[in-house]
Coordinates of C-alpha atoms in Angstrom, one line a residue:
Chain A
A1 CA 133.1 114.8 112.1
Q2 CA 132.4 111.6 113.8
S3 CA 133.5 108.0 113.1
V4 CA 132.7 104.6 114.4
T5 CA 135.0 101.6 114.7
Q6 CA 133.7 98.1 115.1
L7 CA 136.8 96.2 116.0
D8 CA 135.6 92.7 115.0
S9 CA 134.3 92.0 111.6
Q10 CA 133.1 88.5 112.6
V11 CA 132.4 87.0 116.0
P12 CA 131.7 83.2 116.1
V13 CA 130.2 81.9 119.3
F14 CA 128.4 78.8 120.5
E15 CA 124.7 78.9 121.5
E16 CA 124.0 79.9 125.1
A17 CA 127.5 81.4 125.4
P18 CA 127.9 85.1 126.3
V19 CA 129.0 87.6 123.6
E20 CA 130.3 91.1 123.4
L21 CA 130.4 93.1 120.1
R22 CA 132.7 96.1 120.5
C23 CA 132.1 99.6 119.3
N24 CA 134.2 102.7 119.7
Y25 CA 133.4 106.1 118.3
S26 CA 135.1 109.5 118.0
S27 CA 133.3 112.8 118.0
S28 CA 134.0 116.3 119.1
V29 CA 130.5 116.8 120.5
S30 CA 128.0 114.9 122.5
V31 CA 126.4 112.0 120.6
Y32 CA 123.5 109.7 120.4
L33 CA 124.5 106.0 120.0
F34 CA 122.6 103.2 118.3
W35 CA 122.9 99.5 117.6
Y36 CA 121.1 98.1 114.6
V37 CA 120.6 94.5 113.6
Q38 CA 120.4 93.3 110.0
Y39 CA 119.2 89.8 109.1
P40 CA 120.1 88.4 105.6
N41 CA 118.6 90.4 102.7
Q42 CA 116.7 92.7 105.0
G43 CA 116.9 96.3 106.1
L44 CA 118.1 97.5 109.5
Q45 CA 116.2 97.2 112.7
L46 CA 116.9 99.3 115.7
L47 CA 118.1 97.1 118.6
L48 CA 118.7 99.8 121.2
K49 CA 119.8 103.4 121.6
Y50 CA 121.4 105.7 124.1
L51 CA 120.1 109.3 124.1
S52 CA 120.7 110.4 127.7
G53 CA 120.2 109.3 131.3
S54 CA 121.2 105.9 132.3
T55 CA 124.3 104.7 130.5
L56 CA 123.1 101.1 130.4
V57 CA 120.4 100.5 127.9
K58 CA 118.6 97.2 127.2
S59 CA 116.6 95.7 124.4
I60 CA 113.6 93.4 124.7
N61 CA 115.4 90.4 123.4
G62 CA 118.2 90.3 126.0
F63 CA 120.8 92.6 124.5
E64 CA 122.3 95.5 126.4
A65 CA 124.9 98.2 125.7
E66 CA 126.7 100.5 128.0
F67 CA 127.8 104.0 127.1
N68 CA 131.2 104.7 128.4
K69 CA 132.1 108.3 127.8
S70 CA 135.7 108.1 129.0
Q71 CA 136.5 105.2 126.8
T72 CA 134.2 106.5 124.0
S73 CA 132.7 103.0 123.7
F74 CA 129.2 101.5 123.3
H75 CA 129.8 97.8 123.4
L76 CA 126.9 95.4 122.9
R77 CA 126.5 92.4 125.1
K78 CA 124.2 89.4 125.6
P79 CA 124.7 86.9 128.4
S80 CA 123.4 83.9 126.4
V81 CA 122.9 83.9 122.7
H82 CA 120.5 81.9 120.5
I83 CA 120.9 80.6 117.0
S84 CA 118.4 83.2 115.9
D85 CA 120.7 86.0 117.0
T86 CA 122.9 85.2 114.0
A87 CA 122.9 88.4 112.0
E88 CA 125.0 91.5 111.1
Y89 CA 125.2 94.1 113.8
F90 CA 125.9 97.8 113.1
C91 CA 126.9 100.4 115.6
A92 CA 126.0 104.0 114.7
V93 CA 126.6 107.5 116.2
S94 CA 124.7 110.7 115.6
D95 CA 125.8 114.2 116.4
R96 CA 123.7 115.8 119.2
A97 CA 125.0 119.3 118.6
S98 CA 122.6 122.1 117.9
G99 CA 122.1 122.4 114.1
G100 CA 123.5 118.9 113.6
S101 CA 122.0 116.9 110.8
Y102 CA 121.4 113.9 113.2
I103 CA 122.3 111.6 110.3
P104 CA 124.0 108.6 111.8
T105 CA 127.4 107.4 110.9
F106 CA 127.6 103.6 110.7
G107 CA 130.4 101.3 111.6
R108 CA 131.4 98.5 109.2
G109 CA 129.4 96.0 111.0
T110 CA 130.1 92.8 113.0
S111 CA 128.8 89.5 111.8
L112 CA 127.6 87.4 114.8
I113 CA 127.6 83.7 114.0
V114 CA 126.0 81.5 116.5
H115 CA 126.9 77.8 116.3
P116 CA 124.8 75.0 117.8
Chain B
G1 CA 103.8 101.3 113.8
A2 CA 106.6 103.1 111.9
V3 CA 106.8 100.7 109.0
V4 CA 108.7 101.6 105.9
S5 CA 108.3 99.5 102.7
Q6 CA 110.4 99.3 99.6
H7 CA 109.4 98.1 96.1
P8 CA 110.7 96.1 94.5
S9 CA 112.6 94.0 96.9
R10 CA 114.7 92.6 94.2
V11 CA 115.3 93.6 90.6
I12 CA 117.5 92.5 87.7
C13 CA 117.9 94.8 84.8
K14 CA 120.1 95.0 81.7
S15 CA 123.0 97.4 81.4
G16 CA 121.9 100.8 80.1
T17 CA 118.3 100.7 81.4
S18 CA 116.8 102.7 84.2
V19 CA 115.3 101.3 87.4
K20 CA 113.0 103.0 89.9
I21 CA 112.9 102.0 93.5
E22 CA 110.1 103.2 95.8
C23 CA 110.3 103.9 99.5
R24 CA 107.0 104.4 101.4
S25 CA 106.3 105.2 105.0
L26 CA 103.1 103.2 105.6
D27 CA 101.7 104.5 108.8
F28 CA 103.4 107.9 109.3
Q29 CA 104.4 111.0 107.5
A30 CA 108.1 111.5 106.8
T31 CA 109.6 114.9 106.4
T32 CA 112.9 113.5 105.4
M33 CA 113.9 110.2 103.8
F34 CA 117.4 108.9 103.3
W35 CA 118.9 106.7 100.7
Y36 CA 121.8 104.4 101.5
R37 CA 123.8 102.0 99.5
Q38 CA 125.3 98.9 101.0
F39 CA 128.0 96.8 99.4
P40 CA 128.5 93.1 100.4
K41 CA 129.9 92.7 103.9
Q42 CA 130.2 96.5 104.3
S43 CA 128.4 99.3 106.1
L44 CA 125.7 101.6 104.8
M45 CA 126.9 104.5 102.8
L46 CA 124.6 107.5 102.8
M47 CA 123.8 108.6 99.2
A48 CA 121.4 111.4 99.6
T49 CA 118.9 113.1 101.9
S50 CA 115.5 113.7 100.5
N51 CA 113.1 116.4 101.8
E52 CA 109.5 116.5 100.7
G53 CA 108.9 119.1 98.1
S54 CA 112.5 120.1 97.6
K55 CA 115.6 118.9 95.9
A56 CA 117.6 116.1 97.4
T57 CA 121.0 116.8 99.0
Y58 CA 123.6 114.4 97.7
E59 CA 126.7 113.2 99.5
Q60 CA 130.1 113.9 98.0
G61 CA 130.9 111.5 95.2
V62 CA 127.3 110.6 94.4
E63 CA 126.2 111.6 90.9
K64 CA 122.9 113.4 91.1
D65 CA 122.2 112.9 87.4
K66 CA 122.7 109.2 87.8
F67 CA 120.7 108.6 91.0
L68 CA 117.6 110.7 90.6
I69 CA 115.6 111.2 93.8
N70 CA 112.1 112.5 94.0
H71 CA 110.2 113.1 97.2
A72 CA 106.7 113.9 95.9
S73 CA 104.8 113.4 99.1
L74 CA 105.2 113.0 102.9
T75 CA 105.0 109.2 102.4
L76 CA 106.8 108.5 99.2
S77 CA 110.3 108.9 97.9
T78 CA 111.7 107.3 94.8
L79 CA 115.3 106.6 93.7
T80 CA 115.8 106.1 89.9
V81 CA 119.1 104.6 88.8
T82 CA 119.6 105.9 85.3
S83 CA 121.6 104.1 82.6
A84 CA 122.5 101.4 85.1
H85 CA 125.8 99.6 84.8
P86 CA 127.0 96.4 86.5
E87 CA 129.0 98.5 89.1
D88 CA 125.6 99.9 90.2
S89 CA 124.6 96.5 91.5
S90 CA 124.1 96.8 95.2
F91 CA 121.7 96.7 98.1
Y92 CA 119.8 100.0 98.3
I93 CA 118.1 100.9 101.6
C94 CA 115.9 103.8 102.4
S95 CA 115.0 105.2 105.8
A96 CA 112.4 107.7 106.9
H97 CA 112.4 110.4 109.6
P98 CA 108.9 110.7 111.1
L99 CA 107.3 114.1 111.2
G100 CA 107.2 115.5 114.7
Q101 CA 109.6 113.0 116.3
G102 CA 113.1 113.5 117.6
A103 CA 115.5 114.3 114.9
Y104 CA 117.5 111.2 115.6
E105 CA 114.6 108.8 114.8
Q106 CA 114.6 107.0 111.5
Y107 CA 113.0 103.8 110.4
F108 CA 114.6 101.6 107.7
G109 CA 113.0 99.9 104.8
P110 CA 113.8 96.2 104.0
G111 CA 116.1 97.1 101.1
T112 CA 116.1 96.5 97.4
R113 CA 118.7 94.2 95.8
L114 CA 119.6 95.6 92.4
T115 CA 121.5 93.4 89.9
V116 CA 122.6 94.9 86.6
T117 CA 123.6 92.4 84.0

């Protein structure tokens, strides 16, 4: 069984400041890792994912996340946030094992609040 | 591409009535669709996995007679909340796994806000 811990339920930050949203996971097998973003009253949108290869993955809107196997972490970062980044961010992990269902387990979410 | 729609986006119903929520993959075929429930300020809870042409697989604690799922085609799955009660009020989100793509891929619908009065 796998689990995901998002250590911060809410992260307030000023516009143009850097931000890090933390995510740790536990799993007995290799995993796929995802970050999703949810704007108010909307579904989830995939922000970025780690499947294999380079441990640093980037999105088109400036976010990046680094897979750290030894620390079992997949923290999300952005060097300079915008007001429009205000949203709920969910980290998710999916089991890569053969025969696994690949159904992701989601963290509780981190609310990113960007102040002007 | 890979758009998933849900209808309705918002519904209010009276206690004791049934409500049907549709989930459609608009530009791809989906072998598997998933139904999630999300409480305010909380994460998504998987309710059931729906495979086209077969019975849905429900997660532990989810009443299959209350949450009826039908996956009649490769582009449509429906969730019917039967005899709804106020505690069923929630945000329901579906996702779809595209036919032929990696098993980890799924695309989410915009969600349906159900309010039972």
